[in-house]
Amino acid sequence: MYLIISVTLLIVVFTLAVFRPSLRKLLILINALISLVYILWRITAIPHNTITSFILGLILYSAELLGLISFLNFQFLFTKRYNLIPKSLSDFKDGYIPTVDVLICTYNEPLDLLKKTIVASKNLNYPKSKFKVYICDDGKRNELKKLCENFNVNYITREDNKGAKAGNINNALNNIDGDLFAVLDADMIPKKDFLNKTVGYFSNKNTAFVQAPQVYYNQDMYQYNLSKHIPNEQDFFMRDIEEARAAINAVLHVGTNAVFNRQYVLDIGGYPTCSITEDMAVGMLLQAQGYESVFINKELVLGLSATTFSELVKQRDRWCRGNLQVIKHFNIFFNKGLTFPQKIAYFDGVVYWLSSIQKLIYILCPIVYLLTSNLIIDATIKDLLTMFTPFILGQFLVFKTLSSKTRSVKWSHYYEIAMAPHISLSVLKELLAIKINFNVTSKDITSNKKYFQFKIALPHIIIGIITIISWIVGTLSLNGEIGNFSAYLINIFWSFYNLLGIITSIKVAYQKPIYRKSERIKISGTIHTKIIHNNNLFEGNLHDISETGLGILLNSPYNFKENSLVTVEFNNICLNCKVNRVNKNLLGLTYVSLTDNNYENIMDIYVNNISSHYNTKIS
């Protein structure tokens, strides 16, 4: 009866919630009750026939309990809807417009990457007398200083690198005087209306910072290496979770794409330098002071996603260790300034990183049973299905309801398995206080040929091999005993489900060639183009553009020779180019040389057309 009633109730309320979003809270409540019933029942299913089975059963139960806490936190975050009232510069009284300093933080990123961000920041649609652009260079590079002089932006450096990025920003705060300051990473290109869409919220004197999501105009490693048209792996957090956190004033500052009230940051002593994720810390400290944080769920700044498995692991290792450092240092549970919902939101961040250990336990448990025949759950197949079916169905339906735009259950499973071995190691290293050098994620990797990232995929290869061995051992261990067949079958299916994620992780470690350092941006409108070659005139429309070249869709095909020189004219721009490739009507060109003025004109078109690789529309 419990199975029938609970499953029926979940399906009915889920169906109604599709048409009436207000019923989502009821679905969450029902699922929370079903989850509580399941986790209490699971205590009775911990085996105690042997010490080994008891320990294994306790480990699995602990993992399930952690998973439940994570999912209850997830549901809690979505109980309140975020309704942001748009604001603009006209919301300031007496026509006052705040001054803004745009800080572009860099260490040793390529100059070509920085150049795009510099020019895009310089050309923001904000009163020119009201904002300044500063390059905060922790690499102390003369060539970067010269680049800043060429584009008439300010250059700041310091004698040492103490405090890493946090120290870099604190140094800049001693050299600027604007009412507000914006923080951008080296690869983050702001759209022209970035400041116009964010600064208006500071008309509320209690606003400490305004955060826009990190959005990516290139493909992440899953999209690229697996050739999948799926949302970026970070969209779920950057678009859905951040919006949910904003409803309880717990927006997570993600290190870039944000505007701050300078005085409020100075009042808390600047950016904390106790963690390698100074971004999370400064946002949390401002919220603990009672200030408000705003999240604008729009594509206002676009950057580059990590393109290789190894770079993604490096990035997530840094995020994981930094988040744990912040929680240990500031002890959120005893922070009197944070509200209870805010504490839950930041605690959820800790649970998220610990969930990699949980996933690793889920991967290993069926393998251990098949290899050793040690019970991990002591329950009949009937009782297990009766209690587990509504529990897992409820989680599936709630997840589908709350995150249908950016994440599926299948891809969550794949993402978690891909990172589980690596993040589990990161958690252990941080808990054991093992010091590791700070690593910046490389965004300019190129390769002319395929290669396999064996070191990164090694844990998955080992788990995959052991899984297959466990199937063989488990099958041979049956010896015709029908009584063990149901447990055998459950663990076979469980390990097969895990193996799908393992295979995906190994596949994504097979890196496809990355030929271009720069991403070509597709032109959304019509830009008429003229091509002059050997005194002949050809016409077409601009198809795509980058800082190194462009593509033109010719009105009629012509057999241009590779490496031949042409002159291109569009939007009052005249460029000397070299033919790179010809594919029917599509002509690919690279610039022979660019003046700074031409570069700015090209970047103007580039920024006007840049958009996320996968367009996640948020209602």
XYZ file of C-alpha atoms in Angstrom:
619
model
C 0.000 0.000 0.000
C 2.842 2.401 0.851
C 4.416 1.852 -2.557
C 1.150 2.407 -4.443
C 0.066 5.470 -2.438
C 3.456 7.221 -2.454
C 4.165 6.627 -6.163
C 0.634 7.705 -7.158
C 0.883 10.844 -5.021
C 4.239 11.806 -6.505
C 3.113 11.336 -10.102
C -0.169 13.229 -9.600
C 1.445 16.220 -7.854
C 4.323 16.291 -10.369
C 1.848 16.352 -13.279
C -0.140 19.170 -11.657
C 3.065 21.119 -10.886
C 3.922 21.134 -14.602
C 0.828 23.276 -15.195
C 0.827 25.087 -11.847
C 4.375 25.916 -10.689
C 3.023 26.982 -7.288
C 2.522 23.275 -6.522
C 6.273 22.657 -6.657
C 6.461 23.307 -2.910
C 3.904 20.546 -2.308
C 5.948 18.149 -4.455
C 9.058 19.071 -2.457
C 7.235 18.502 0.836
C 5.883 15.090 -0.211
C 9.311 14.033 -1.450
C 10.934 15.205 1.794
C 8.533 13.020 3.819
C 9.138 10.006 1.560
C 12.894 10.560 1.837
C 12.646 10.692 5.631
C 10.668 7.434 5.699
C 13.284 5.775 3.480
C 16.337 6.915 5.443
C 14.774 5.795 8.736
C 13.899 2.407 7.234
C 17.454 2.070 5.904
C 18.782 1.943 9.471
C 16.981 -1.389 9.862
C 18.638 -2.683 6.674
C 22.237 -2.238 7.833
C 23.587 -5.810 8.007
C 25.018 -7.079 11.296
C 25.777 -10.716 10.489
C 29.525 -9.990 10.240
C 31.780 -7.094 11.220
C 32.786 -6.603 7.574
C 29.174 -6.409 6.378
C 28.272 -4.047 9.228
C 31.144 -1.667 8.374
C 30.344 -1.775 4.643
C 26.653 -1.269 5.374
C 27.412 1.663 7.654
C 29.630 3.285 5.015
C 26.876 2.971 2.394
C 24.253 4.286 4.805
C 26.472 7.290 5.618
C 26.827 7.999 1.895
C 23.045 7.799 1.442
C 22.515 10.088 4.421
C 24.944 12.626 2.943
C 23.147 12.364 -0.397
C 19.816 12.965 1.298
C 21.142 16.020 3.127
C 22.451 17.349 -0.193
C 19.114 16.797 -1.892
C 17.125 18.325 0.982
C 19.411 21.382 0.773
C 18.821 21.485 -2.966
C 15.056 21.435 -2.427
C 15.269 24.061 0.311
C 17.082 26.461 -2.000
C 14.218 26.274 -4.489
C 11.362 26.816 -2.035
C 11.465 30.597 -2.538
C 11.100 32.215 -5.947
C 13.500 34.997 -6.951
C 11.712 38.044 -8.315
C 14.209 40.679 -9.379
C 12.823 44.104 -10.234
C 14.956 45.548 -13.068
C 16.790 48.774 -12.265
C 18.737 51.215 -14.407
C 20.839 54.341 -14.004
C 17.624 56.396 -13.964
C 16.876 54.950 -10.495
C 19.582 57.164 -8.980
C 18.266 60.465 -7.617
C 19.134 63.865 -9.129
C 20.736 62.270 -12.198
C 23.700 60.968 -10.215
C 25.782 58.305 -11.978
C 28.335 56.367 -9.870
C 31.963 56.172 -10.923
C 33.190 52.646 -11.658
C 36.666 51.149 -11.849
C 36.850 47.999 -13.981
C 39.562 45.684 -12.639
C 40.882 43.007 -15.018
C 42.895 40.535 -12.949
C 45.732 38.670 -14.629
C 48.750 36.594 -13.759
C 50.355 35.061 -16.856
C 47.463 34.738 -19.301
C 48.298 35.252 -23.018
C 48.270 38.855 -24.210
C 45.955 37.958 -27.108
C 43.377 36.801 -24.580
C 43.756 39.906 -22.439
C 43.631 42.210 -25.421
C 40.034 41.203 -26.188
C 38.943 41.823 -22.602
C 40.766 45.164 -22.471
C 39.164 46.506 -25.652
C 35.682 45.207 -24.756
C 35.961 46.807 -21.295
C 37.238 50.077 -22.705
C 34.265 50.338 -25.077
C 31.476 49.733 -22.543
C 28.321 51.798 -23.056
C 28.731 53.840 -19.897
C 29.539 57.549 -19.620
C 33.236 57.731 -20.514
C 34.024 60.170 -17.709
C 32.454 57.824 -15.184
C 34.539 54.678 -15.585
C 38.161 53.636 -15.864
C 39.761 50.338 -16.837
C 42.660 48.935 -14.811
C 44.827 45.935 -15.627
C 45.903 44.352 -12.337
C 48.994 42.433 -13.393
C 50.528 39.965 -10.967
C 52.916 38.862 -13.703
C 54.803 42.189 -13.849
C 55.068 42.065 -17.651
C 56.501 45.007 -19.585
C 54.765 43.875 -22.773
C 51.398 44.027 -20.992
C 52.184 47.480 -19.668
C 52.958 48.549 -23.245
C 49.650 47.056 -24.435
C 47.796 49.093 -21.809
C 49.539 52.249 -23.009
C 48.543 51.502 -26.620
C 44.858 51.246 -25.650
C 44.986 54.033 -23.061
C 43.976 51.940 -20.032
C 45.574 51.948 -16.586
C 48.202 49.445 -15.476
C 48.756 48.341 -11.852
C 51.321 45.870 -10.560
C 53.059 45.146 -7.241
C 56.372 43.893 -5.950
C 55.213 40.458 -4.803
C 52.313 38.044 -5.329
C 51.298 37.757 -1.702
C 47.673 36.703 -1.308
C 47.416 35.678 -4.996
C 44.314 37.127 -6.681
C 42.894 38.485 -3.410
C 46.154 40.335 -2.760
C 46.138 41.602 -6.341
C 42.652 43.090 -5.922
C 43.484 44.541 -2.493
C 46.502 46.242 -4.032
C 44.251 47.709 -6.742
C 41.779 48.967 -4.100
C 44.586 51.114 -2.711
C 45.044 52.714 -6.139
C 41.461 53.438 -7.214
C 38.804 55.847 -5.957
C 35.564 54.980 -7.788
C 32.249 54.540 -5.982
C 32.074 51.014 -7.373
C 34.501 48.520 -8.841
C 33.922 45.646 -11.244
C 36.001 42.457 -11.266
C 36.731 40.564 -14.487
C 38.981 37.585 -15.148
C 41.419 37.835 -18.052
C 39.241 35.785 -20.425
C 35.892 37.338 -19.518
C 34.567 39.633 -22.253
C 31.876 42.083 -21.067
C 28.948 42.912 -23.299
C 28.542 46.620 -23.919
C 25.639 46.981 -21.487
C 27.386 45.186 -18.587
C 27.607 48.293 -16.395
C 24.287 49.739 -17.521
C 22.522 46.515 -16.505
C 24.268 46.174 -13.119
C 25.038 49.605 -11.662
C 21.381 50.625 -11.293
C 20.924 48.167 -8.406
C 23.298 50.254 -6.298
C 20.575 52.918 -6.098
C 19.617 50.740 -3.123
C 22.214 51.907 -0.599
C 22.280 48.455 1.033
C 23.476 46.648 -2.117
C 27.014 45.332 -1.659
C 27.510 43.512 -4.959
C 25.768 42.524 -8.158
C 26.731 39.217 -9.751
C 26.193 38.072 -13.342
C 26.651 34.389 -14.262
C 29.770 32.972 -15.864
C 28.655 32.110 -19.387
C 30.885 30.467 -21.982
C 31.131 31.142 -25.703
C 33.285 28.094 -26.400
C 32.488 24.416 -25.926
C 33.267 22.689 -22.655
C 35.077 19.342 -22.785
C 31.864 17.313 -22.781
C 30.292 19.328 -25.593
C 33.491 19.270 -27.654
C 35.007 15.822 -27.107
C 31.670 13.983 -27.135
C 30.126 16.150 -29.901
C 27.005 16.698 -27.779
C 24.536 19.569 -28.028
C 23.965 19.906 -24.299
C 24.103 22.806 -21.824
C 27.489 23.784 -20.482
C 28.368 21.709 -17.442
C 28.410 24.900 -15.315
C 25.040 26.269 -16.492
C 23.135 24.422 -13.772
C 25.001 26.216 -11.002
C 25.547 29.538 -12.768
C 21.938 29.945 -13.924
C 19.660 27.828 -11.678
C 21.439 27.463 -8.326
C 22.675 31.061 -8.243
C 19.155 32.334 -8.899
C 17.805 30.126 -6.095
C 20.510 31.405 -3.726
C 19.673 34.992 -4.672
C 16.153 34.510 -3.288
C 17.670 34.144 0.218
C 20.416 36.756 -0.280
C 23.144 34.104 -0.519
C 24.493 34.806 -4.015
C 27.897 33.170 -4.397
C 30.455 35.589 -5.807
C 32.248 33.562 -8.475
C 35.389 35.663 -8.775
C 34.457 37.560 -11.905
C 31.510 39.269 -13.644
C 30.552 41.251 -10.544
C 30.301 44.890 -9.455
C 30.980 45.906 -5.832
C 30.419 48.863 -3.571
C 34.076 49.755 -2.963
C 33.563 51.241 0.512
C 31.723 48.171 1.799
C 34.573 45.921 0.706
C 37.097 48.241 2.371
C 35.008 48.197 5.547
C 35.395 44.401 5.874
C 39.148 44.719 5.409
C 39.270 44.008 1.678
C 39.395 40.581 0.074
C 40.301 37.800 2.562
C 43.623 36.148 1.728
C 43.101 33.018 3.844
C 41.679 31.009 0.933
C 42.372 30.379 -2.740
C 38.681 31.103 -3.378
C 38.683 34.667 -2.126
C 35.583 35.309 -4.210
C 33.307 33.115 -2.077
C 34.767 34.594 1.119
C 34.275 38.277 0.257
C 30.663 37.733 -0.847
C 29.836 35.779 2.308
C 31.428 38.381 4.600
C 29.445 41.184 2.960
C 26.209 39.237 3.379
C 27.101 38.569 7.048
C 27.234 42.355 7.520
C 23.598 42.554 6.443
C 24.268 43.888 2.963
C 22.293 42.692 -0.036
C 23.591 40.720 -3.007
C 21.881 40.788 -6.395
C 22.010 38.186 -9.148
C 21.178 39.123 -12.749
C 20.471 35.984 -14.747
C 21.535 37.378 -18.114
C 24.474 36.953 -20.472
C 26.358 40.133 -19.609
C 29.890 38.723 -19.658
C 31.164 35.727 -21.621
C 34.344 33.743 -21.131
C 36.158 30.531 -21.920
C 35.321 27.181 -20.387
C 38.085 24.678 -19.578
C 38.478 22.588 -22.729
C 40.448 19.575 -21.488
C 39.832 17.037 -18.739
C 43.156 17.824 -17.068
C 42.437 21.571 -16.951
C 38.940 20.952 -15.586
C 40.345 18.763 -12.798
C 42.914 21.460 -11.981
C 40.162 24.090 -11.812
C 37.797 22.008 -9.660
C 40.612 20.993 -7.309
C 41.225 24.696 -6.664
C 37.513 25.426 -6.167
C 37.068 22.467 -3.838
C 40.025 23.230 -1.595
C 39.215 26.939 -1.541
C 35.591 26.387 -0.526
C 36.628 24.078 2.312
C 39.249 26.619 3.436
C 36.621 29.365 3.663
C 34.223 27.223 5.687
C 36.975 26.084 8.073
C 38.321 29.608 8.560
C 35.044 31.493 9.013
C 32.922 28.719 10.595
C 29.577 29.577 9.029
C 27.505 27.835 11.718
C 28.678 30.250 14.430
C 28.614 33.348 12.243
C 25.962 35.537 13.901
C 25.665 37.773 10.849
C 24.444 35.044 8.482
C 20.766 34.107 8.517
C 19.738 30.460 8.845
C 18.871 30.160 5.104
C 22.252 31.699 4.204
C 24.028 29.180 6.436
C 22.148 26.358 4.700
C 23.226 27.720 1.299
C 26.913 27.863 2.257
C 26.729 24.518 4.040
C 25.308 23.079 0.825
C 28.536 24.114 -0.882
C 30.506 21.956 1.549
C 28.169 19.008 1.075
C 28.507 19.377 -2.695
C 32.262 18.775 -2.578
C 31.894 15.916 -0.089
C 29.385 14.290 -2.437
C 32.281 13.154 -4.633
C 33.270 10.760 -1.840
C 29.629 9.680 -1.674
C 29.657 8.970 -5.415
C 32.862 6.977 -5.081
C 31.203 4.841 -2.402
C 28.229 4.257 -4.713
C 30.642 3.154 -7.434
C 32.582 0.756 -5.212
C 29.746 -0.849 -3.204
C 28.297 -3.118 -5.949
C 31.841 -4.088 -6.970
C 32.675 -5.092 -3.401
C 29.530 -7.222 -3.125
C 30.139 -9.015 -6.410
C 33.777 -9.699 -5.494
C 33.254 -10.766 -1.861
C 29.543 -11.656 -1.465
C 29.492 -9.526 1.715
C 26.035 -8.114 2.371
C 25.854 -4.321 2.283
C 22.060 -4.030 2.556
C 20.149 -6.609 4.579
C 16.645 -6.543 3.114
C 14.399 -8.670 0.951
C 13.995 -7.634 -2.661
C 10.331 -6.853 -1.957
C 11.099 -4.520 0.962
C 13.938 -2.848 -0.909
C 11.806 -2.107 -3.976
C 8.881 -0.977 -1.820
C 10.968 1.602 0.036
C 13.522 2.558 -2.620
C 11.165 3.017 -5.602
C 9.231 6.045 -4.242
C 12.458 7.477 -2.805
C 14.337 7.467 -6.127
C 11.229 8.416 -8.144
C 10.657 11.440 -5.896
C 14.233 12.624 -6.350
C 13.986 12.184 -10.108
C 10.705 14.131 -10.366
C 11.850 16.966 -8.101
C 15.159 17.253 -9.949
C 13.366 17.308 -13.304
C 10.971 19.982 -12.041
C 13.620 22.276 -10.597
C 16.475 21.905 -13.095
C 14.900 20.944 -16.406
C 16.519 23.835 -18.282
C 20.156 23.104 -17.614
C 20.718 19.595 -16.268
C 19.346 16.072 -16.641
C 19.656 13.160 -14.206
C 21.729 11.236 -16.756
C 24.270 14.004 -17.258
C 24.447 14.720 -13.535
C 25.431 11.079 -13.088
C 28.106 11.357 -15.794
C 29.528 14.630 -14.461
C 29.702 13.302 -10.905
C 31.456 10.086 -11.922
C 33.964 11.982 -14.083
C 35.048 14.162 -11.156
C 34.477 11.779 -8.195
C 37.974 10.205 -7.956
C 39.748 13.536 -8.412
C 37.582 15.665 -6.106
C 37.631 12.938 -3.444
C 41.418 13.255 -3.477
C 41.151 17.064 -3.271
C 38.875 16.797 -0.220
C 41.312 14.433 1.516
C 44.278 16.671 0.707
C 42.512 19.681 2.216
C 41.310 17.810 5.304
C 44.864 16.543 5.854
C 46.217 20.098 5.273
C 48.533 19.009 2.454
C 49.805 22.205 0.835
C 49.654 22.422 -2.961
C 50.775 25.153 -5.340
C 48.094 27.462 -6.740
C 47.338 26.571 -10.375
C 45.679 28.885 -12.875
C 43.414 27.176 -15.419
C 44.824 27.457 -18.948
C 42.287 28.684 -21.499
C 44.518 28.833 -24.586
C 45.466 25.188 -25.144
C 45.938 24.124 -28.767
C 46.826 20.767 -30.318
C 47.047 19.629 -33.928
C 46.300 16.001 -33.153
C 44.200 13.811 -30.899
C 45.665 12.562 -27.657
C 44.509 10.545 -24.681
C 44.768 12.029 -21.176
C 45.821 8.755 -19.610
C 46.834 10.080 -16.193
C 43.468 11.782 -15.667
C 41.488 8.783 -16.930
C 43.545 6.190 -15.018
C 41.199 5.979 -11.976
C 38.254 5.389 -14.314
C 40.145 2.779 -16.334
C 41.010 0.888 -13.137
C 37.421 1.064 -11.874
C 36.124 -0.094 -15.277
C 38.452 -3.108 -15.319
C 37.576 -4.049 -11.712
C 33.865 -3.732 -12.540
C 34.145 -6.282 -15.365
C 36.202 -8.606 -13.141
C 33.517 -8.313 -10.436
C 30.847 -9.383 -12.930
C 32.841 -12.526 -13.734
C 33.587 -13.317 -10.062
C 30.003 -12.561 -8.989
C 28.574 -14.804 -11.708
C 30.905 -17.683 -10.811
C 30.111 -17.257 -7.099
C 26.410 -17.892 -7.632
C 26.899 -21.672 -7.874
C 23.240 -22.116 -8.657
C 22.122 -20.472 -5.387
C 18.806 -18.853 -6.344
C 18.541 -17.132 -2.957
C 21.450 -14.815 -3.827
C 20.292 -14.192 -7.372
C 18.189 -11.101 -6.592
C 21.083 -9.400 -4.756
C 23.420 -10.427 -7.590
C 21.052 -8.960 -10.191
C 20.629 -5.647 -8.324
C 24.389 -5.184 -8.008
C 24.951 -6.109 -11.661
C 22.475 -3.434 -12.766
C 23.880 -0.926 -10.257
C 27.464 -1.466 -11.422
C 26.365 -1.358 -15.082
C 24.732 2.033 -14.465
C 28.008 3.219 -12.947
C 29.989 1.744 -15.829
C 28.091 3.939 -18.294
C 29.486 6.967 -16.452
C 32.950 5.399 -16.316
C 32.921 4.818 -20.088
C 31.785 8.405 -20.683
C 34.636 9.681 -18.484
C 37.177 7.643 -20.453
C 35.716 8.846 -23.751
C 35.877 12.489 -22.698
C 39.560 12.016 -21.772
C 40.210 11.318 -25.464
C 41.000 14.892 -26.450
C 40.094 16.024 -29.952
C 42.432 18.470 -31.726
C 42.073 22.132 -30.737
C 43.349 24.039 -33.746
C 42.400 27.605 -32.885
C 43.541 29.785 -30.039
C 40.639 32.108 -30.774
C 36.956 31.293 -31.132
C 35.158 32.357 -34.306
C 31.960 34.268 -33.443
C 29.041 33.726 -35.799
C 27.418 36.900 -37.172
C 23.726 37.061 -36.254
C 22.700 39.840 -38.654
C 23.692 40.865 -42.174
C 26.974 42.695 -42.748
C 27.592 43.312 -46.445
C 31.206 42.636 -47.457
C 33.360 43.432 -50.483
C 36.451 41.417 -51.437
C 38.993 42.811 -53.888
C 41.409 40.363 -55.496
C 43.567 41.036 -58.603
C 41.415 44.103 -59.381
C 38.273 41.921 -59.339
C 35.366 42.726 -56.987
C 33.471 39.985 -55.174
C 30.595 40.439 -52.760
C 29.124 38.504 -49.884
C 28.133 38.694 -46.225
C 30.229 38.363 -43.101
C 29.711 34.838 -41.700
C 31.978 34.798 -38.623
C 34.718 36.876 -37.056
C 37.545 36.646 -34.529
C 40.560 38.712 -33.549
C 42.691 36.671 -35.971
C 40.445 36.227 -39.003
C 36.988 36.086 -40.492
C 34.705 34.024 -42.675
C 32.752 35.416 -45.632
C 29.805 33.767 -47.348
C 30.234 34.698 -51.009
C 27.231 35.506 -53.197
C 28.707 33.163 -55.809
C 31.556 30.610 -55.591
C 35.025 31.526 -56.778
C 38.203 29.464 -56.691
C 40.511 31.636 -54.557
C 43.996 30.215 -54.166
C 45.205 29.528 -50.634
C 47.660 32.129 -49.242
C 46.672 34.660 -51.902
C 46.200 38.233 -50.638
C 42.870 40.068 -50.742
C 41.437 43.349 -49.483
C 38.199 43.196 -47.495
C 35.807 46.082 -46.817
C 32.799 46.145 -44.464
C 31.330 48.658 -41.998
C 33.852 51.292 -43.151
C 36.699 48.936 -42.232
C 39.389 48.092 -44.783
C 41.574 45.035 -44.064
C 44.425 43.233 -45.772
C 43.879 39.491 -45.470
C 45.303 36.168 -46.584
C 43.141 33.339 -47.921
C 43.263 30.498 -45.434
C 40.677 28.112 -46.882
C 37.885 27.927 -49.444
C 34.862 25.681 -48.987
C 32.352 26.261 -51.783
C 30.867 29.698 -51.016
C 32.573 30.058 -47.634
C 35.857 31.959 -47.719
C 38.131 31.757 -44.664
C 40.605 34.605 -44.185
C 43.289 35.612 -41.697
C 44.441 39.179 -41.143
C 47.827 40.099 -42.536
C 48.176 42.928 -40.025
C 45.850 44.981 -37.846
C 46.100 48.540 -36.587
C 44.837 49.192 -33.060
C 41.930 51.125 -34.584
C 40.975 48.212 -36.847
C 41.270 45.834 -33.906
C 38.825 47.939 -31.884
C 36.365 48.048 -34.803
C 36.573 44.273 -35.201
C 36.063 43.767 -31.473
C 33.017 46.015 -31.643
C 31.415 43.560 -34.094
C 32.790 40.608 -32.090
C 31.217 41.780 -28.821
C 27.908 42.672 -30.471
C 27.586 39.106 -31.769
C 29.126 37.036 -28.979
C 26.787 34.624 -27.203
C 26.967 31.408 -25.224
C 27.731 28.261 -27.201
C 24.568 26.652 -25.814
C 21.840 29.213 -25.307
C 20.217 28.510 -21.944
C 17.110 30.666 -21.841
C 15.909 31.443 -18.327
C 12.290 32.552 -18.015
